[in-house]
PDB file of C-alpha atoms in Angstrom:
ATOM      1  CA  UNK A 149     103.331 104.249 104.436  1.00  0.00           C
ATOM      2  CA  UNK A 150     103.015 107.703 104.548  1.00  0.00           C
ATOM      3  CA  UNK A 151     101.476 109.277 107.855  1.00  0.00           C
ATOM      4  CA  UNK A 152     100.513 112.789 106.475  1.00  0.00           C
ATOM      5  CA  UNK A 153      97.188 113.720 105.000  1.00  0.00           C
ATOM      6  CA  UNK A 154      93.550 114.127 105.963  1.00  0.00           C
ATOM      7  CA  UNK A 155      91.723 110.688 105.865  1.00  0.00           C
ATOM      8  CA  UNK A 156      90.920 109.945 102.318  1.00  0.00           C
ATOM      9  CA  UNK A 157      92.391 113.240 100.821  1.00  0.00           C
ATOM     10  CA  UNK A 158      95.480 112.273  99.122  1.00  0.00           C
ATOM     11  CA  UNK A 159      96.207 110.155  96.586  1.00  0.00           C
ATOM     12  CA  UNK A 160      97.807 106.762  96.912  1.00  0.00           C
ATOM     13  CA  UNK A 161     100.670 105.452  95.477  1.00  0.00           C
ATOM     14  CA  UNK A 162     100.953 101.573  94.088  1.00  0.00           C
ATOM     15  CA  UNK A 163     103.157  98.985  92.590  1.00  0.00           C
ATOM     16  CA  UNK A 164     101.665  96.830  89.990  1.00  0.00           C
ATOM     17  CA  UNK A 165     103.595  93.623  89.435  1.00  0.00           C
ATOM     18  CA  UNK A 166     103.037  90.819  86.753  1.00  0.00           C
ATOM     19  CA  UNK A 167     105.669  88.954  84.709  1.00  0.00           C
ATOM     20  CA  UNK A 168     103.212  89.921  81.673  1.00  0.00           C
ATOM     21  CA  UNK A 169     103.722  93.276  80.541  1.00  0.00           C
ATOM     22  CA  UNK A 170     100.138  93.532  78.642  1.00  0.00           C
ATOM     23  CA  UNK A 171      98.882  92.613  81.994  1.00  0.00           C
ATOM     24  CA  UNK A 172     100.899  95.148  83.907  1.00  0.00           C
ATOM     25  CA  UNK A 173      99.895  97.795  81.170  1.00  0.00           C
ATOM     26  CA  UNK A 174      96.174  97.028  81.602  1.00  0.00           C
ATOM     27  CA  UNK A 175      96.060  97.052  85.175  1.00  0.00           C
ATOM     28  CA  UNK A 176      97.904 100.196  85.361  1.00  0.00           C
ATOM     29  CA  UNK A 177      95.732 101.811  82.637  1.00  0.00           C
ATOM     30  CA  UNK A 178      92.462 100.877  84.908  1.00  0.00           C
ATOM     31  CA  UNK A 179      94.206 102.213  88.028  1.00  0.00           C
ATOM     32  CA  UNK A 180      95.262 105.492  86.395  1.00  0.00           C
ATOM     33  CA  UNK A 181      91.648 106.339  85.722  1.00  0.00           C
ATOM     34  CA  UNK A 182      90.929 106.229  89.264  1.00  0.00           C
ATOM     35  CA  UNK A 183      91.455 109.802  90.909  1.00  0.00           C
ATOM     36  CA  UNK A 184      92.414 108.408  94.261  1.00  0.00           C
ATOM     37  CA  UNK A 185      95.666 106.717  92.765  1.00  0.00           C
ATOM     38  CA  UNK A 186      98.653 108.985  92.103  1.00  0.00           C
ATOM     39  CA  UNK A 187     102.051 107.436  91.352  1.00  0.00           C
ATOM     40  CA  UNK A 188     101.693 103.926  89.674  1.00  0.00           C
ATOM     41  CA  UNK A 189     105.038 102.290  89.335  1.00  0.00           C
ATOM     42  CA  UNK A 190     105.297  98.938  87.079  1.00  0.00           C
ATOM     43  CA  UNK A 191     107.334  95.920  87.721  1.00  0.00           C
ATOM     44  CA  UNK A 192     107.790  92.861  85.490  1.00  0.00           C
ATOM     45  CA  UNK A 193     109.452  90.684  88.209  1.00  0.00           C
ATOM     46  CA  UNK A 194     109.307  89.906  91.558  1.00  0.00           C
ATOM     47  CA  UNK A 195     112.681  91.629  92.434  1.00  0.00           C
ATOM     48  CA  UNK A 196     111.644  94.540  90.508  1.00  0.00           C
ATOM     49  CA  UNK A 197     108.992  95.009  92.519  1.00  0.00           C
ATOM     50  CA  UNK A 198     110.592  94.657  95.989  1.00  0.00           C
ATOM     51  CA  UNK A 199     113.306  97.222  94.705  1.00  0.00           C
ATOM     52  CA  UNK A 200     110.010  99.732  93.644  1.00  0.00           C
ATOM     53  CA  UNK A 201     108.929  99.104  97.564  1.00  0.00           C
ATOM     54  CA  UNK A 202     112.438 100.005  98.896  1.00  0.00           C
ATOM     55  CA  UNK A 203     112.934 103.043  96.749  1.00  0.00           C
ATOM     56  CA  UNK A 204     109.351 104.615  97.033  1.00  0.00           C
ATOM     57  CA  UNK A 205     106.812 105.467  99.401  1.00  0.00           C
ATOM     58  CA  UNK A 206     104.392 102.748  98.348  1.00  0.00           C
ATOM     59  CA  UNK A 207     101.006 102.255 100.067  1.00  0.00           C
ATOM     60  CA  UNK A 208      99.935  99.137  98.484  1.00  0.00           C
ATOM     61  CA  UNK A 209     101.372  96.765  95.759  1.00  0.00           C
ATOM     62  CA  UNK A 210      99.274  94.656  93.266  1.00  0.00           C
ATOM     63  CA  UNK A 211     100.606  91.086  92.768  1.00  0.00           C
ATOM     64  CA  UNK A 212     100.257  88.338  90.272  1.00  0.00           C
ATOM     65  CA  UNK A 213     100.623  85.228  92.233  1.00  0.00           C
ATOM     66  CA  UNK A 214     102.292  83.146  89.737  1.00  0.00           C
ATOM     67  CA  UNK A 215     105.819  84.617  88.465  1.00  0.00           C
ATOM     68  CA  UNK A 216     108.803  83.218  87.907  1.00  0.00           C
ATOM     69  CA  UNK A 217     111.793  82.950  90.761  1.00  0.00           C
ATOM     70  CA  UNK A 218     110.156  85.171  93.231  1.00  0.00           C
ATOM     71  CA  UNK A 219     106.096  84.621  92.930  1.00  0.00           C
ATOM     72  CA  UNK A 220     103.374  86.972  94.359  1.00  0.00           C
ATOM     73  CA  UNK A 221     103.130  85.057  97.867  1.00  0.00           C
ATOM     74  CA  UNK A 222     107.009  84.997  98.168  1.00  0.00           C
ATOM     75  CA  UNK A 223     107.124  88.957  97.587  1.00  0.00           C
ATOM     76  CA  UNK A 224     104.190  89.004  99.991  1.00  0.00           C
ATOM     77  CA  UNK A 225     106.088  87.169 102.943  1.00  0.00           C
ATOM     78  CA  UNK A 226     108.949  89.439 102.337  1.00  0.00           C
ATOM     79  CA  UNK A 227     106.960  92.485 102.430  1.00  0.00           C
ATOM     80  CA  UNK A 228     105.160  90.957 105.621  1.00  0.00           C
ATOM     81  CA  UNK A 229     108.437  91.485 107.508  1.00  0.00           C
ATOM     82  CA  UNK A 230     108.496  95.082 107.070  1.00  0.00           C
ATOM     83  CA  UNK A 231     107.749  97.380 109.981  1.00  0.00           C
ATOM     84  CA  UNK A 232     104.968  99.346 107.959  1.00  0.00           C
ATOM     85  CA  UNK A 233     104.521  96.896 104.892  1.00  0.00           C
ATOM     86  CA  UNK A 234     102.081  98.132 101.723  1.00  0.00           C
ATOM     87  CA  UNK A 235      98.758  96.963 101.648  1.00  0.00           C
ATOM     88  CA  UNK A 236      98.703  93.737  99.376  1.00  0.00           C
ATOM     89  CA  UNK A 237      96.414  92.895  96.673  1.00  0.00           C
ATOM     90  CA  UNK A 238      96.550  89.700  94.707  1.00  0.00           C
ATOM     91  CA  UNK A 239      95.765  89.861  90.964  1.00  0.00           C
ATOM     92  CA  UNK A 240      95.542  86.338  89.551  1.00  0.00           C
ATOM     93  CA  UNK A 241      93.367  83.800  87.300  1.00  0.00           C
ATOM     94  CA  UNK A 242      94.080  81.447  90.328  1.00  0.00           C
ATOM     95  CA  UNK A 243      91.146  81.056  92.437  1.00  0.00           C
ATOM     96  CA  UNK A 244      92.510  78.060  94.432  1.00  0.00           C
ATOM     97  CA  UNK A 245      95.281  80.528  95.911  1.00  0.00           C
ATOM     98  CA  UNK A 246      93.042  82.727  97.690  1.00  0.00           C
ATOM     99  CA  UNK A 247      93.368  81.070 101.302  1.00  0.00           C
ATOM    100  CA  UNK A 248      96.795  81.307 101.077  1.00  0.00           C
ATOM    101  CA  UNK A 249      96.568  84.788 100.050  1.00  0.00           C
ATOM    102  CA  UNK A 250      94.574  86.029 102.946  1.00  0.00           C
ATOM    103  CA  UNK A 251      96.769  84.047 105.328  1.00  0.00           C
ATOM    104  CA  UNK A 252      99.368  86.773 104.122  1.00  0.00           C
ATOM    105  CA  UNK A 253      97.042  89.581 105.349  1.00  0.00           C
ATOM    106  CA  UNK A 254      96.101  90.321 101.646  1.00  0.00           C
ATOM    107  CA  UNK A 255      93.573  93.436 101.481  1.00  0.00           C
ATOM    108  CA  UNK A 256      91.872  91.903  98.578  1.00  0.00           C
ATOM    109  CA  UNK A 257      91.911  89.093  95.781  1.00  0.00           C
ATOM    110  CA  UNK A 258      91.009  90.076  92.246  1.00  0.00           C
ATOM    111  CA  UNK A 259      90.285  87.555  89.473  1.00  0.00           C
ATOM    112  CA  UNK A 260      91.661  88.022  85.935  1.00  0.00           C
ATOM    113  CA  UNK A 261      90.233  89.532  84.092  1.00  0.00           C
ATOM    114  CA  UNK A 262      89.780  92.504  86.201  1.00  0.00           C
ATOM    115  CA  UNK A 263      86.582  94.322  86.334  1.00  0.00           C
ATOM    116  CA  UNK A 264      86.649  97.964  87.044  1.00  0.00           C
ATOM    117  CA  UNK A 265      84.293  97.836  89.965  1.00  0.00           C
ATOM    118  CA  UNK A 266      86.069  95.052  91.881  1.00  0.00           C
ATOM    119  CA  UNK A 267      89.120  97.129  91.431  1.00  0.00           C
ATOM    120  CA  UNK A 268      87.524 100.754  92.654  1.00  0.00           C
ATOM    121  CA  UNK A 269      86.574  98.455  95.798  1.00  0.00           C
ATOM    122  CA  UNK A 270      90.147  97.369  96.402  1.00  0.00           C
ATOM    123  CA  UNK A 271      91.323 100.984  96.018  1.00  0.00           C
ATOM    124  CA  UNK A 272      88.331 101.768  98.373  1.00  0.00           C
ATOM    125  CA  UNK A 273      89.767  99.558 101.092  1.00  0.00           C
ATOM    126  CA  UNK A 274      93.511 100.493 100.491  1.00  0.00           C
ATOM    127  CA  UNK A 275      92.391 104.268 100.993  1.00  0.00           C
ATOM    128  CA  UNK A 276      90.688 103.555 104.200  1.00  0.00           C
ATOM    129  CA  UNK A 277      93.857 101.657 105.573  1.00  0.00           C
ATOM    130  CA  UNK A 278      96.086 104.715 104.490  1.00  0.00           C
ATOM    131  CA  UNK A 279      93.357 107.173 106.473  1.00  0.00           C
ATOM    132  CA  UNK A 280      93.458 104.592 109.603  1.00  0.00           C
ATOM    133  CA  UNK A 281      97.147 104.757 109.609  1.00  0.00           C
ATOM    134  CA  UNK A 282      97.048 108.697 109.106  1.00  0.00           C
ATOM    135  CA  UNK A 283      94.721 109.105 112.209  1.00  0.00           C
ATOM    136  CA  UNK A 284      96.412 106.790 114.364  1.00  0.00           C
ATOM    137  CA  UNK A 285      99.951 108.096 113.694  1.00  0.00           C
ATOM    138  CA  UNK A 286      99.778 111.449 113.859  1.00  0.00           C
ATOM    139  CA  UNK A 287     102.456 111.963 115.875  1.00  0.00           C
ATOM    140  CA  UNK A 288     105.396 110.091 113.471  1.00  0.00           C
ATOM    141  CA  UNK A 289     106.191 110.960 109.894  1.00  0.00           C
ATOM    142  CA  UNK A 290     107.062 108.146 107.214  1.00  0.00           C
ATOM    143  CA  UNK A 291     109.902 109.352 104.973  1.00  0.00           C
ATOM    144  CA  UNK A 292     111.818 107.569 102.508  1.00  0.00           C
ATOM    145  CA  UNK A 293     115.457 108.519 102.034  1.00  0.00           C
ATOM    146  CA  UNK A 294     118.349 106.802  99.987  1.00  0.00           C
ATOM    147  CA  UNK A 295     116.175 103.785  99.464  1.00  0.00           C
ATOM    148  CA  UNK A 296     115.288 103.341 103.258  1.00  0.00           C
ATOM    149  CA  UNK A 297     112.113 104.048 104.899  1.00  0.00           C
ATOM    150  CA  UNK A 298     112.557 105.913 108.014  1.00  0.00           C
ATOM    151  CA  UNK A 299     110.048 106.911 110.784  1.00  0.00           C
ATOM    152  CA  UNK A 300     110.806 110.431 112.297  1.00  0.00           C
ATOM    153  CA  UNK A 301     108.971 111.503 115.591  1.00  0.00           C
ATOM    154  CA  UNK A 302     107.353 114.916 115.007  1.00  0.00           C
ATOM    155  CA  UNK A 303     108.853 116.274 118.099  1.00  0.00           C
ATOM    156  CA  UNK A 304     112.202 115.767 116.824  1.00  0.00           C
ATOM    157  CA  UNK A 305     111.450 118.357 113.619  1.00  0.00           C
ATOM    158  CA  UNK A 306     112.844 121.762 114.366  1.00  0.00           C
ATOM    159  CA  UNK A 307     111.212 123.332 111.334  1.00  0.00           C
ATOM    160  CA  UNK A 308     109.954 122.704 108.054  1.00  0.00           C
ATOM    161  CA  UNK A 309     110.950 124.476 104.798  1.00  0.00           C
ATOM    162  CA  UNK A 310     108.776 124.766 101.827  1.00  0.00           C
ATOM    163  CA  UNK A 311     110.179 123.465  98.401  1.00  0.00           C
ATOM    164  CA  UNK A 312     107.649 123.775  95.614  1.00  0.00           C
ATOM    165  CA  UNK A 313     104.985 120.971  96.314  1.00  0.00           C
ATOM    166  CA  UNK A 314     107.241 119.122  98.748  1.00  0.00           C
ATOM    167  CA  UNK A 315     108.538 120.153 102.221  1.00  0.00           C
ATOM    168  CA  UNK A 316     111.781 119.293 103.838  1.00  0.00           C
ATOM    169  CA  UNK A 317     111.753 118.488 107.640  1.00  0.00           C
ATOM    170  CA  UNK A 318     114.630 119.527 109.531  1.00  0.00           C
ATOM    171  CA  UNK A 319     116.078 117.860 112.983  1.00  0.00           C
ATOM    172  CA  UNK A 320     119.044 118.353 114.662  1.00  0.00           C
ATOM    173  CA  UNK A 321     121.086 115.763 112.404  1.00  0.00           C
ATOM    174  CA  UNK A 322     119.475 115.713 109.184  1.00  0.00           C
ATOM    175  CA  UNK A 323     116.699 116.744 106.932  1.00  0.00           C
ATOM    176  CA  UNK A 324     114.235 114.782 104.770  1.00  0.00           C
ATOM    177  CA  UNK A 325     111.937 115.714 101.950  1.00  0.00           C
ATOM    178  CA  UNK A 326     108.541 114.611 101.733  1.00  0.00           C
ATOM    179  CA  UNK A 327     105.629 115.003  99.015  1.00  0.00           C
ATOM    180  CA  UNK A 328     103.186 117.392 100.882  1.00  0.00           C
ATOM    181  CA  UNK A 329     102.940 121.130 100.763  1.00  0.00           C
ATOM    182  CA  UNK A 330     103.799 123.248 103.436  1.00  0.00           C
ATOM    183  CA  UNK A 331     100.018 124.773 103.532  1.00  0.00           C
ATOM    184  CA  UNK A 332      99.003 121.374 104.519  1.00  0.00           C
ATOM    185  CA  UNK A 333     101.635 120.796 107.182  1.00  0.00           C
ATOM    186  CA  UNK A 334     100.555 124.186 108.596  1.00  0.00           C
ATOM    187  CA  UNK A 335      96.714 122.977 109.261  1.00  0.00           C
ATOM    188  CA  UNK A 336      97.694 119.743 110.314  1.00  0.00           C
ATOM    189  CA  UNK A 337     100.428 120.227 112.623  1.00  0.00           C
ATOM    190  CA  UNK A 338      98.647 123.828 114.299  1.00  0.00           C
ATOM    191  CA  UNK A 339      97.503 121.821 117.521  1.00  0.00           C
ATOM    192  CA  UNK A 340     101.075 120.132 117.787  1.00  0.00           C
ATOM    193  CA  UNK A 341     102.557 123.684 118.294  1.00  0.00           C
ATOM    194  CA  UNK A 342     103.948 124.289 114.591  1.00  0.00           C
ATOM    195  CA  UNK A 343     103.620 127.951 113.678  1.00  0.00           C
ATOM    196  CA  UNK A 344     103.940 129.640 110.011  1.00  0.00           C
ATOM    197  CA  UNK A 345     106.534 132.380 110.328  1.00  0.00           C
ATOM    198  CA  UNK A 346     107.287 133.092 106.622  1.00  0.00           C
ATOM    199  CA  UNK A 347     105.712 131.657 103.313  1.00  0.00           C
ATOM    200  CA  UNK A 348     108.612 129.254 103.135  1.00  0.00           C
ATOM    201  CA  UNK A 349     108.861 128.005 106.841  1.00  0.00           C
ATOM    202  CA  UNK A 350     106.903 126.453 109.589  1.00  0.00           C
ATOM    203  CA  UNK A 351     108.793 126.354 112.933  1.00  0.00           C
ATOM    204  CA  UNK A 352     108.183 124.337 116.100  1.00  0.00           C
ATOM    205  CA  UNK A 353     107.434 126.523 119.081  1.00  0.00           C
ATOM    206  CA  UNK A 354     108.861 123.781 121.367  1.00  0.00           C
ATOM    207  CA  UNK A 355     112.536 124.246 119.443  1.00  0.00           C
ATOM    208  CA  UNK A 356     112.442 128.034 119.127  1.00  0.00           C
ATOM    209  CA  UNK A 357     115.252 129.611 121.239  1.00  0.00           C
ATOM    210  CA  UNK A 358     115.153 133.332 120.490  1.00  0.00           C
ATOM    211  CA  UNK A 359     112.856 135.942 118.832  1.00  0.00           C
ATOM    212  CA  UNK A 360     114.978 138.834 117.452  1.00  0.00           C
ATOM    213  CA  UNK A 361     113.527 142.082 116.422  1.00  0.00           C
ATOM    214  CA  UNK A 362     115.789 144.753 114.996  1.00  0.00           C
ATOM    215  CA  UNK A 363     115.659 147.352 111.995  1.00  0.00           C
ATOM    216  CA  UNK A 364     112.201 146.655 111.115  1.00  0.00           C
ATOM    217  CA  UNK A 365     113.287 143.184 110.471  1.00  0.00           C
ATOM    218  CA  UNK A 366     112.541 139.679 112.671  1.00  0.00           C
ATOM    219  CA  UNK A 367     114.377 136.649 112.837  1.00  0.00           C
ATOM    220  CA  UNK A 368     113.394 133.395 115.016  1.00  0.00           C
ATOM    221  CA  UNK A 369     116.582 130.974 115.950  1.00  0.00           C
ATOM    222  CA  UNK A 370     115.452 127.381 116.085  1.00  0.00           C
ATOM    223  CA  UNK A 371     118.394 124.858 117.096  1.00  0.00           C
ATOM    224  CA  UNK A 372     121.333 126.695 115.781  1.00  0.00           C
ATOM    225  CA  UNK A 373     119.323 128.352 112.759  1.00  0.00           C
ATOM    226  CA  UNK A 374     118.171 131.615 112.388  1.00  0.00           C
ATOM    227  CA  UNK A 375     115.146 131.986 110.074  1.00  0.00           C
ATOM    228  CA  UNK A 376     113.289 135.053 108.727  1.00  0.00           C
ATOM    229  CA  UNK A 377     109.988 136.039 109.950  1.00  0.00           C
ATOM    230  CA  UNK A 378     107.977 138.038 107.515  1.00  0.00           C
ATOM    231  CA  UNK A 379     106.138 141.295 108.256  1.00  0.00           C
ATOM    232  CA  UNK A 380     102.897 139.507 107.409  1.00  0.00           C
ATOM    233  CA  UNK A 381     103.190 136.628 109.859  1.00  0.00           C
ATOM    234  CA  UNK A 382     105.033 138.773 112.306  1.00  0.00           C
ATOM    235  CA  UNK A 383     101.695 140.071 114.144  1.00  0.00           C
ATOM    236  CA  UNK A 384     100.344 136.211 114.137  1.00  0.00           C
ATOM    237  CA  UNK A 385     103.812 135.101 115.838  1.00  0.00           C
ATOM    238  CA  UNK A 386     103.841 137.583 118.512  1.00  0.00           C
ATOM    239  CA  UNK A 387     100.298 136.437 119.420  1.00  0.00           C
ATOM    240  CA  UNK A 388     101.133 132.766 119.258  1.00  0.00           C
ATOM    241  CA  UNK A 389     104.228 133.459 121.362  1.00  0.00           C
ATOM    242  CA  UNK A 390     103.173 135.830 123.775  1.00  0.00           C
ATOM    243  CA  UNK A 391     101.993 133.466 126.268  1.00  0.00           C
ATOM    244  CA  UNK A 392     105.417 131.544 126.029  1.00  0.00           C
ATOM    245  CA  UNK A 393     108.558 132.040 127.626  1.00  0.00           C
ATOM    246  CA  UNK A 394     110.007 133.041 124.306  1.00  0.00           C
ATOM    247  CA  UNK A 395     110.811 136.933 124.149  1.00  0.00           C
ATOM    248  CA  UNK A 396     111.854 139.278 121.127  1.00  0.00           C
ATOM    249  CA  UNK A 397     114.976 141.097 121.630  1.00  0.00           C
ATOM    250  CA  UNK A 398     115.964 143.878 120.097  1.00  0.00           C
TER     251      UNK A 398
END
């Protein structure tokens, strides 16, 4: 579950799993009409649902209970063992499984045929959970790399590089791509000491080793990397760093 985004502001990513394709398509269609829902991944089996959760940053899984091989309850038990499991919503025609579902910490339990009003309530609950997680985990970032979910501490991030609507987080040992614009990170991480130095770069003040100004050009060394400072951002950078130990060198 991503730890980024203003509470309630970003769209959620979900998986819809049902062994009956018409049921998958119908629920995906209803979810697609909700502006709070972004990516919708479809699965026609329990195994496929688990693969989607492993390979994507998923906020919630809508599960049919009765599926061959791996049932919805089986999948819920597997997901529950994850460090940061997605929210679970069971979608079924079987009312008798409600108690078992809530024992597995399900966010909601929807009966088929799904009513749009009830589905909207489930989405609201999921969005509230995502917002709470974002507020409580502001010092960490959840990323997915190579199908593996990793937790990155913000204090380990040296700088952030804009890549279209995405941002690449650079640490000493690796880089991680997240689907968050640099402008959004700039606003969220200002109080944590991240400074915008260029339209393409946001740097951690704690990791700045040197500021260099020569020939009308400026650069900042973060870790072992030198990044450019744009003329537009240079006054703000100087002001921000004036009270720190980092001093510009000619």
